[in-house]
mmCIF file of C-alpha atoms and ligand atoms in Angstrom:
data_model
loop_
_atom_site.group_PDB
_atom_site.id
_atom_site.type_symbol
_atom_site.label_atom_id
_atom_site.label_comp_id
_atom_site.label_asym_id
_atom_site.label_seq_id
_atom_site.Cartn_x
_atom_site.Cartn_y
_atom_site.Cartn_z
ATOM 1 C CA UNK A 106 20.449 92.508 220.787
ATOM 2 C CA UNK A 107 23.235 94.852 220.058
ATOM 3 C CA UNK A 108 26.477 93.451 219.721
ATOM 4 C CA UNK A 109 27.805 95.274 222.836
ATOM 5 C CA UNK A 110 25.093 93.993 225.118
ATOM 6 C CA UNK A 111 25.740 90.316 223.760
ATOM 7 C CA UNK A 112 29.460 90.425 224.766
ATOM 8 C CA UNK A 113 28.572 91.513 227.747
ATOM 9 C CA UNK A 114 25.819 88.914 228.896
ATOM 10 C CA UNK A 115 27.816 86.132 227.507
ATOM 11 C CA UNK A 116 31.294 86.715 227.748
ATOM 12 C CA UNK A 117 32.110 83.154 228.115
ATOM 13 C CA UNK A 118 31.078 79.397 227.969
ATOM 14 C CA UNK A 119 29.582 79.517 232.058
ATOM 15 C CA UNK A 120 27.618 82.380 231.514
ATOM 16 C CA UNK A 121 25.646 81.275 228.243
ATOM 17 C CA UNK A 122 24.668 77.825 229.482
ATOM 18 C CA UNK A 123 23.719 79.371 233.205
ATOM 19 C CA UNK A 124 21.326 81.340 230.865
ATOM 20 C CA UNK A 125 20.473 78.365 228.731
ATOM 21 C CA UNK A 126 19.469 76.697 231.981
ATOM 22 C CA UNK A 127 17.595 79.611 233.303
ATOM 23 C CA UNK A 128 15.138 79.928 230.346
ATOM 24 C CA UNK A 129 14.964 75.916 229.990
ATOM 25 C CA UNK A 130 13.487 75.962 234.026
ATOM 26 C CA UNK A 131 11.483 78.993 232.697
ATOM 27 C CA UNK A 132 9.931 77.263 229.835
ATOM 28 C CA UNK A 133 9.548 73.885 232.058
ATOM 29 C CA UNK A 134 11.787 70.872 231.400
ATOM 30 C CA UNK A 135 9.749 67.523 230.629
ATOM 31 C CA UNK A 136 10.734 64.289 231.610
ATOM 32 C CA UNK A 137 10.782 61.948 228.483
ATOM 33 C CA UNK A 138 10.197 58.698 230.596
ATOM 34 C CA UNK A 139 7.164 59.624 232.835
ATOM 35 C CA UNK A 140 6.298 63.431 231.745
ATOM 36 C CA UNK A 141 6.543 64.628 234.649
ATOM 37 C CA UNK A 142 7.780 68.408 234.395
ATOM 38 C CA UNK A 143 9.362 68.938 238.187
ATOM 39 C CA UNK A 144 13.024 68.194 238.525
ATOM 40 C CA UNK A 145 16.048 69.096 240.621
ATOM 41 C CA UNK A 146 19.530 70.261 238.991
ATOM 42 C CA UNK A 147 22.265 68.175 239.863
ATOM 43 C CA UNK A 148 24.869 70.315 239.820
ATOM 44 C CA UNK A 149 27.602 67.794 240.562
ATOM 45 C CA UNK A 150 26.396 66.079 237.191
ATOM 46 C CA UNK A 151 25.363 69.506 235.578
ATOM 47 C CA UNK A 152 21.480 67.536 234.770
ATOM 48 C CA UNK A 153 18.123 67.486 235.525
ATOM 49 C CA UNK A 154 17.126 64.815 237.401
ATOM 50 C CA UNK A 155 13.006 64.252 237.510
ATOM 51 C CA UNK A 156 11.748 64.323 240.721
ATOM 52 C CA UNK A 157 9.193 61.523 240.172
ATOM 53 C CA UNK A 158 11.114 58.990 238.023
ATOM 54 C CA UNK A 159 14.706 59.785 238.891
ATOM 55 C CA UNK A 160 15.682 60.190 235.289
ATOM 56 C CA UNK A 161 18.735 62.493 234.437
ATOM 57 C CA UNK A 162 18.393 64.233 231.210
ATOM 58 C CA UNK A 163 21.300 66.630 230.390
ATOM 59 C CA UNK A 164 21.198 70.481 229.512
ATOM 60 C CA UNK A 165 21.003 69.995 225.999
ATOM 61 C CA UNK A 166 19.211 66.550 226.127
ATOM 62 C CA UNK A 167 15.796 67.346 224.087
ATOM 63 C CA UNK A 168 16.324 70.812 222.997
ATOM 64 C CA UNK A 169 17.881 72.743 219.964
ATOM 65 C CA UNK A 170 21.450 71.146 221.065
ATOM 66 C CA UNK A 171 20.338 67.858 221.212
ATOM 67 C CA UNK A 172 23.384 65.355 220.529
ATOM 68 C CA UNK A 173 25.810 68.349 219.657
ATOM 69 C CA UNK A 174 29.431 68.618 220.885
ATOM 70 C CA UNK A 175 29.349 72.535 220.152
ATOM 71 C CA UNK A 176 29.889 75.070 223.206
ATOM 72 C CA UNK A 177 27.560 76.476 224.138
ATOM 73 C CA UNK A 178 28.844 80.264 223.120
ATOM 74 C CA UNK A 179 29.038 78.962 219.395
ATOM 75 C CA UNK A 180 25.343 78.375 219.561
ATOM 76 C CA UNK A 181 24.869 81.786 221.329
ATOM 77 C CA UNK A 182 26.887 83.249 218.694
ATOM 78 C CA UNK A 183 25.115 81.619 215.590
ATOM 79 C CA UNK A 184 21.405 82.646 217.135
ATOM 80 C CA UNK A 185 22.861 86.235 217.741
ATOM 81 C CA UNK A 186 23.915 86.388 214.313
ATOM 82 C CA UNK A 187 20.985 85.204 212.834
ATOM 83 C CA UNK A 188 18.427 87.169 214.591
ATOM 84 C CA UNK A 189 20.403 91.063 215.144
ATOM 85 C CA UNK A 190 20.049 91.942 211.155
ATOM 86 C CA UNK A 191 17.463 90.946 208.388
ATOM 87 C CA UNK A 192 19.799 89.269 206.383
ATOM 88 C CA UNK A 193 21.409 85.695 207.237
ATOM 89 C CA UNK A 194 24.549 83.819 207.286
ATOM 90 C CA UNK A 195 25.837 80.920 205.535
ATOM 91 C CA UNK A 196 28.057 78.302 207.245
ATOM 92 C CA UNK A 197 30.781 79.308 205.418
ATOM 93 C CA UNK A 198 30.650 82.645 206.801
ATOM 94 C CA UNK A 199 29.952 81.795 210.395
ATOM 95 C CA UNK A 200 32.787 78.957 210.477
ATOM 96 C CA UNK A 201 35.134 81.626 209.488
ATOM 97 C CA UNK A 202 33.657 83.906 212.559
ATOM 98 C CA UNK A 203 34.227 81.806 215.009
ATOM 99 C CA UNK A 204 38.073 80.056 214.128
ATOM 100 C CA UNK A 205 36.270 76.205 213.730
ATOM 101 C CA UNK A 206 38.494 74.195 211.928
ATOM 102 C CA UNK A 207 35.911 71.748 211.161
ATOM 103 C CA UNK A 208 32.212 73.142 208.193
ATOM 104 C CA UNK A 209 30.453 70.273 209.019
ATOM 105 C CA UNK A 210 29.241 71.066 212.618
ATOM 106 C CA UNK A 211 28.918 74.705 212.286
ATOM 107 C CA UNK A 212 26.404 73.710 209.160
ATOM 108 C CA UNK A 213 24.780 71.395 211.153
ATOM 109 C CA UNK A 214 23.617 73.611 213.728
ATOM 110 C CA UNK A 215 22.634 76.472 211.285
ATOM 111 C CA UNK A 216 20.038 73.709 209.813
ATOM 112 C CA UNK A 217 19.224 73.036 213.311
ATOM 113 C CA UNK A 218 18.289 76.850 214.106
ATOM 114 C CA UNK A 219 16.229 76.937 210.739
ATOM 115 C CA UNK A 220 14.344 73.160 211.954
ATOM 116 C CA UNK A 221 12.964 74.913 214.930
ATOM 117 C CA UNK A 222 11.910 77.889 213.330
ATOM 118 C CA UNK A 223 10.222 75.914 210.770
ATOM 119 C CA UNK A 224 8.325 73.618 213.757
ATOM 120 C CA UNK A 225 7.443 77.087 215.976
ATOM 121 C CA UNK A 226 5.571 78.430 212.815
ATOM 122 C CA UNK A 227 3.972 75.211 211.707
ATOM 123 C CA UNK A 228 2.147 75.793 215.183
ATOM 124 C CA UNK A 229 0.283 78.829 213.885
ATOM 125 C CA UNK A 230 -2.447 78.646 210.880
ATOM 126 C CA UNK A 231 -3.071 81.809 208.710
ATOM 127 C CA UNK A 232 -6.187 83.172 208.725
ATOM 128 C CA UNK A 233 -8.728 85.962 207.136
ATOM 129 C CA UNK A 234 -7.729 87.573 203.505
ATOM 130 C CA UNK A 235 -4.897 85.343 202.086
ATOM 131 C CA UNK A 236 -3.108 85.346 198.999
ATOM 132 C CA UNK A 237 -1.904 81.946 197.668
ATOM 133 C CA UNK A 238 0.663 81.029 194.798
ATOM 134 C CA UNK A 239 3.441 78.804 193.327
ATOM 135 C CA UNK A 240 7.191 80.389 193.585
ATOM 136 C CA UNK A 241 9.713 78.641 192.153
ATOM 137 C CA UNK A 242 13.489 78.853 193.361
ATOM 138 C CA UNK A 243 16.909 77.878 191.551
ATOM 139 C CA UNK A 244 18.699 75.165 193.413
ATOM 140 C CA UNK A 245 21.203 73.087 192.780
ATOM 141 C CA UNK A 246 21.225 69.772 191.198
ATOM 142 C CA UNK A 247 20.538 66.791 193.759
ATOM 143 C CA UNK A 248 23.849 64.516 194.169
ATOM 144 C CA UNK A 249 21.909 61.974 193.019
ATOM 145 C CA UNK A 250 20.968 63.268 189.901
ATOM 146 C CA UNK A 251 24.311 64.569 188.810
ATOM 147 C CA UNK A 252 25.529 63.253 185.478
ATOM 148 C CA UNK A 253 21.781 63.436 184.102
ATOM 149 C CA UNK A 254 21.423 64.673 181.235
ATOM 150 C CA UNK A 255 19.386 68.072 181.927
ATOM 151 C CA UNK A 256 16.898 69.710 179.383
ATOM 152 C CA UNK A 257 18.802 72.677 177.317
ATOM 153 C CA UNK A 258 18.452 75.778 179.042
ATOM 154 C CA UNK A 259 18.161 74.497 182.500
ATOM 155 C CA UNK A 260 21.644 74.226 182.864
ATOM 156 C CA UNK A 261 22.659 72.770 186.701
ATOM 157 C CA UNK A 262 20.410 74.786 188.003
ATOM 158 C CA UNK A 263 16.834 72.966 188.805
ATOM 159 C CA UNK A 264 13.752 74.413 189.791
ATOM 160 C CA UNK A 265 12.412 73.958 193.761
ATOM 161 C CA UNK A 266 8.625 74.764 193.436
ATOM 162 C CA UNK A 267 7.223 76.193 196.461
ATOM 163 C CA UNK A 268 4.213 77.195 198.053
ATOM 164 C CA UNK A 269 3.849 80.743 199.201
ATOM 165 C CA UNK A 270 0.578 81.980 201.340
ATOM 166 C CA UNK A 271 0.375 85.495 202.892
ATOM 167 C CA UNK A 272 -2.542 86.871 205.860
ATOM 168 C CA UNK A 273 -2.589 90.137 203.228
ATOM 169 C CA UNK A 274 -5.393 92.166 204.379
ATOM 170 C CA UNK A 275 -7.083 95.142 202.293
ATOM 171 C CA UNK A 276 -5.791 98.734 202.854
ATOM 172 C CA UNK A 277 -8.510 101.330 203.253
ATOM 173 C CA UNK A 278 -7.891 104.988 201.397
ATOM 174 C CA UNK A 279 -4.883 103.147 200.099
ATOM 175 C CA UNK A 280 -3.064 106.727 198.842
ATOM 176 C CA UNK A 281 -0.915 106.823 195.626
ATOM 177 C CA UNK A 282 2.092 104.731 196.198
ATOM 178 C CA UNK A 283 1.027 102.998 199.205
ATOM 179 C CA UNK A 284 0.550 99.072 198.515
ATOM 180 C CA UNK A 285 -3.133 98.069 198.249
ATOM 181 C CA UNK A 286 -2.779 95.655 201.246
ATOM 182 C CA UNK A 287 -1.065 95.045 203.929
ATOM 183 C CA UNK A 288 0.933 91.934 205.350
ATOM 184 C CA UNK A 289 0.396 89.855 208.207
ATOM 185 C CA UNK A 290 2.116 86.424 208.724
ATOM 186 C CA UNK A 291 3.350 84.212 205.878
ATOM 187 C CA UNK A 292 3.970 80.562 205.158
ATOM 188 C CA UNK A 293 6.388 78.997 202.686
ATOM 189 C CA UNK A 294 6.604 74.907 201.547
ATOM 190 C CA UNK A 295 8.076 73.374 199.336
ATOM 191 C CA UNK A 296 5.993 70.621 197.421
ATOM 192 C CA UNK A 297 6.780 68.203 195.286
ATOM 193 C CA UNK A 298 4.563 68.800 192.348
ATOM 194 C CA UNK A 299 1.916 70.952 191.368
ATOM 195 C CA UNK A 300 -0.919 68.852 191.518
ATOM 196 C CA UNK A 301 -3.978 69.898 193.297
ATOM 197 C CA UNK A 302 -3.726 67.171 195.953
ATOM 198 C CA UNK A 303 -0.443 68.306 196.536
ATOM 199 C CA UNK A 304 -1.508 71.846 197.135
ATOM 200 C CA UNK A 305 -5.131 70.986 198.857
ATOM 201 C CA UNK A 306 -3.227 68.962 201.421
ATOM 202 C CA UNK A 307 -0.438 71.828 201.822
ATOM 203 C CA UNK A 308 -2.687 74.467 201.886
ATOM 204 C CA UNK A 309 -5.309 73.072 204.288
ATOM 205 C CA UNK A 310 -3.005 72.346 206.677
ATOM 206 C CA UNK A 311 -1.508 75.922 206.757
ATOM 207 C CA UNK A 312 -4.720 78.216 206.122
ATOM 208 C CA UNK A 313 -7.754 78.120 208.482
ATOM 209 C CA UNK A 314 -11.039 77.041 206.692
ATOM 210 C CA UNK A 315 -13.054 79.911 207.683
ATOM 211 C CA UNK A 316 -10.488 82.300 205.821
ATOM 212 C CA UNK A 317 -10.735 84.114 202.326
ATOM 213 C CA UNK A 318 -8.539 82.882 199.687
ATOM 214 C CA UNK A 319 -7.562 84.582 196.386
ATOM 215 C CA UNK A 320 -5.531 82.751 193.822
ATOM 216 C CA UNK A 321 -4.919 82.976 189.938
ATOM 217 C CA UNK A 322 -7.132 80.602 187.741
ATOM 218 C CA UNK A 323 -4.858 78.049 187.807
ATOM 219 C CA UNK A 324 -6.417 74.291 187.671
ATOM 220 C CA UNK A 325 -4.261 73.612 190.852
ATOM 221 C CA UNK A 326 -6.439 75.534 192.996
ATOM 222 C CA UNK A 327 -10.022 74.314 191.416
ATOM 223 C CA UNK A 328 -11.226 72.142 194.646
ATOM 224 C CA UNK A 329 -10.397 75.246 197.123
ATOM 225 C CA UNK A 330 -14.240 76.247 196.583
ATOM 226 C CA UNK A 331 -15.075 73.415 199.151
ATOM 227 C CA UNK A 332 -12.157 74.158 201.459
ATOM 228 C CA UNK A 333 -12.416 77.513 202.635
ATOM 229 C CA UNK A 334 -14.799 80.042 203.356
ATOM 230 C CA UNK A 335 -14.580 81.960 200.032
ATOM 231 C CA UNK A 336 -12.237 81.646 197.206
ATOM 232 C CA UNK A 337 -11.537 84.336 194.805
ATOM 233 C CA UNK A 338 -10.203 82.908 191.654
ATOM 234 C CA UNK A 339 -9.136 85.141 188.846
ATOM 235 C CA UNK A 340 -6.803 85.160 185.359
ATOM 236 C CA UNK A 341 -4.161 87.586 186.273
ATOM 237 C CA UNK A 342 -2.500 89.229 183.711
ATOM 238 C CA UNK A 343 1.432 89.408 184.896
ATOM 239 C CA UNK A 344 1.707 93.076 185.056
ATOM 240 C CA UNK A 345 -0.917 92.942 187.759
ATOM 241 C CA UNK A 346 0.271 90.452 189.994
ATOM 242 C CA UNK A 347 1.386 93.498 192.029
ATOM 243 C CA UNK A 348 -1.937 94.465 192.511
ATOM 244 C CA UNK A 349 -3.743 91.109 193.036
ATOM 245 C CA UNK A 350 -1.397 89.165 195.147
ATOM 246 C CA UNK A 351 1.885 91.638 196.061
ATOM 247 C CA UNK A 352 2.625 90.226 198.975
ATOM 248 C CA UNK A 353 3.014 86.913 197.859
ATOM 249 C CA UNK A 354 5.394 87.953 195.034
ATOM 250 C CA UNK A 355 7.087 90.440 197.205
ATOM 251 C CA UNK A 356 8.240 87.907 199.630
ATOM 252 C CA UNK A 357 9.657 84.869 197.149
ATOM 253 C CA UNK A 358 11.411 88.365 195.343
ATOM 254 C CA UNK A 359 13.373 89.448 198.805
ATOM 255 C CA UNK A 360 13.513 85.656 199.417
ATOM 256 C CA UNK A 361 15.270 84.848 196.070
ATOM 257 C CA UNK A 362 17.282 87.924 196.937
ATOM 258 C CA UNK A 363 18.538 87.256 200.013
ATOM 259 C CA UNK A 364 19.312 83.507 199.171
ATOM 260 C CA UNK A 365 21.633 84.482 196.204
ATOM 261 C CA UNK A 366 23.552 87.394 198.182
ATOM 262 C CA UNK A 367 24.142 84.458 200.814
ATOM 263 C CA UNK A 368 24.684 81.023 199.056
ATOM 264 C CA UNK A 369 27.055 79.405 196.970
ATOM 265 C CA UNK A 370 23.862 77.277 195.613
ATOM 266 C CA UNK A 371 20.591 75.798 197.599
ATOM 267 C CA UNK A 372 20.311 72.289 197.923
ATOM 268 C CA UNK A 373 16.728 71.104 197.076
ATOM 269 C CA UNK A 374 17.127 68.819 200.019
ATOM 270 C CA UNK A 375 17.326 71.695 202.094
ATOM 271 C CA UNK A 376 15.547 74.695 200.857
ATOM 272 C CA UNK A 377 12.661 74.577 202.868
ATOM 273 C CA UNK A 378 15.065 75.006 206.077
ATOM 274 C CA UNK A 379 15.943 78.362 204.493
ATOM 275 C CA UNK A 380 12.796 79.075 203.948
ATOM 276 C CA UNK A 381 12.047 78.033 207.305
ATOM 277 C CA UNK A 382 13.939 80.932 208.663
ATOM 278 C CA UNK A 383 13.104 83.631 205.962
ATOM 279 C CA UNK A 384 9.414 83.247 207.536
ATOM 280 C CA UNK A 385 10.260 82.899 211.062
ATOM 281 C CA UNK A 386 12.114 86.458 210.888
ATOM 282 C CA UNK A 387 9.359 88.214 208.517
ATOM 283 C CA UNK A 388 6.932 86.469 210.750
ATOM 284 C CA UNK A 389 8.567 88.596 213.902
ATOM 285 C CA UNK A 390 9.547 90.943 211.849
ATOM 286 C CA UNK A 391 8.298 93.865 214.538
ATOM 287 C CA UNK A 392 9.994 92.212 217.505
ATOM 288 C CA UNK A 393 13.409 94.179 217.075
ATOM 289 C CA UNK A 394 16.354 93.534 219.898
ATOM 290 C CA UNK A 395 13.701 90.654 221.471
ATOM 291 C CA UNK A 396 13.915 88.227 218.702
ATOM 292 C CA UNK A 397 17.523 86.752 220.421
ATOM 293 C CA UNK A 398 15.339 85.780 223.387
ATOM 294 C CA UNK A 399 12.228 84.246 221.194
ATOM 295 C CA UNK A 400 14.873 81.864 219.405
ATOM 296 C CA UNK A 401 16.759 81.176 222.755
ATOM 297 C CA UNK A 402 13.359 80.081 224.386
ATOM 298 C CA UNK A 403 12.485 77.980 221.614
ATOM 299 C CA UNK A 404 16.052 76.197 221.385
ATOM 300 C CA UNK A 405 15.420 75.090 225.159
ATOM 301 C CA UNK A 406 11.716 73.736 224.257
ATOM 302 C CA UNK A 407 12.306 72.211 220.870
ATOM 303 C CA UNK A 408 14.327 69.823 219.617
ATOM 304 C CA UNK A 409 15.262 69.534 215.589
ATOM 305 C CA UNK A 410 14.298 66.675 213.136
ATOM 306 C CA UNK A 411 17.318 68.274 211.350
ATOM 307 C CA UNK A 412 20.019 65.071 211.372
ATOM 308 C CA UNK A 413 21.053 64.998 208.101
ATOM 309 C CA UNK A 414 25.057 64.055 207.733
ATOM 310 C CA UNK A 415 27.346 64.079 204.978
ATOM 311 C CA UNK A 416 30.139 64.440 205.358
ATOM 312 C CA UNK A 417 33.085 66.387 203.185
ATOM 313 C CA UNK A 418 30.874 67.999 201.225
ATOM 314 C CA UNK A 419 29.849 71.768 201.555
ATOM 315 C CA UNK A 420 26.019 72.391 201.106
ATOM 316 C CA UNK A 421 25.219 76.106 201.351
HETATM 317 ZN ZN1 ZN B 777 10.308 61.156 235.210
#
């Protein structure tokens, strides 16, 4: 949505939640005591009351703005911002936007935004050719770790090790200069080790078994034989990683990329919500102006597991 057009659909706090409560009717408000999904709007009381049960359940009660204090506009504002270019904001940023005194909240509700994204694509599975490898991404140094001692070289900076799959089908005819394959969706998570029950779990969860899996010859992939439907295993030599598996290296590259022109520093504790929303916004990465309405539909039908507080401390 172009900035013009967002200005004028939501000039003010009325006019965002009138839409809010438009899509959440749309998408089909559930009541959490007896699941029943018809219910009247009490206007007088500004909630949904269930037409079976009687229970109220306010506009934001079970959605994106669960339990915030926010306006509504701010939250309008931050989903705008994140979806209208390819690159992102940090809290810093959008705090200064919108005049907030206080980092905390506007922080809050970024990680929020990047929690449902991250539970809209764990709905899907990737399927057919994939590509499958390890990225690894500088973060900062957990508060609980400070003071350690860290190994020479590593410096403050720790290592978040992450799991990167791409749908990266073959390209027929591929002419000089085109890429040998082409991209569909893609999944990042972080794990906590690279052990191959780490990654069988990880990647069985994310990958459908019938698809076709190509990794390097790593010893963390060795039981994928009996998982999917065909695993292509092969000792890569680095300068044709491009070749093998591009789009997996092409998207922890732009991700690395955009993280550092963005961030102060990446919490480990909270990488994989910025990961979260790199892949939601490749994944729709062809829906242009409508990807403001795809994240407004899904704030009114999900709500965060994002609740993490602390306070006086800036995290990204
Ligand atoms: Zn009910």
């Amino acid at each position: 949505m172009k900035l013009f057009e967002f200005e004028q659909h939501f000039p003010d706090e009325a006019s965002c939640r009138d839409k809010f409560r438009q899509i959440r009717v749309k998408e089909g408000v559930v009541c959490p005591h007896c699941g029943n999904t018809h219910h009247y709007w009490k206007n007088s009381k500004q909630c949904f009351q269930c037409a079976n049960c009687g229970y109220r359940q306010s506009l934001r009660a079970n959605t994106v703005m669960h339990g915030s204090k926010l306006p509504f506009r701010y939250w309008f504002i931050a989903m705008h911002l994140l979806t209208a270019t390819k690159h992102t904001f940090s809290a810093t940023e959008l705090q200064r936007q919108l005049g907030h005194k206080r980092y905390q909240p506007i922080w809050e509700m970024l990680h929020k935004l990047r929690s449902i994204m991250g539970k809209r694509d764990d709905r899907y599975t990737l399927k057919g050719n994939i590509e499958l490898d390890e990225g690894f991404f500088s973060t900062e140094t957990p508060d609980s770790r400070k003071g350690e001692k860290l190994k020479a070289g590593v410096g403050s900076q720790k290592k978040g090790k992450v799991l990167v799959i791409a749908e990266s089908a073959d390209v027929e005819n591929a002419k000089p200069g085109m890429k040998p394959k082409k991209v569909g969706h893609i999944k990042m998570i972080v794990i906590p080790d690279l052990k191959a029950t780490t990654i069988d779990g990880k990647a069985v969860s994310a990958v459908n078994p019938d698809s076709s899996i190509i990794t390097d010859a790593c010893s963390s992939h060795t039981n994928f034989k009996n998982l999917f439907g065909e695993h292509k295993s092969q000792v890569i030599d680095p300068k044709d990683i491009g070749k093998v598996l591009p789009w997996v290296h092409i998207a922890i590259a732009n991700a690395k990329t955009l993280f550092a022109d963005t961030y102060h520093g990446v919490k480990p504790e909270f990488l994989q919500e910025y990961l979260n929303e790199y892949c939601y916004k490749f994944n729709r990465r062809y829906f242009g102006e409508d990807l403001f309405h795809r994240l407004l539909m899904i704030g009114t039908s999900y709500q965060p597991d994002f609740e993490h507080r602390i306070y006086n401390s800036k995290a990204a």
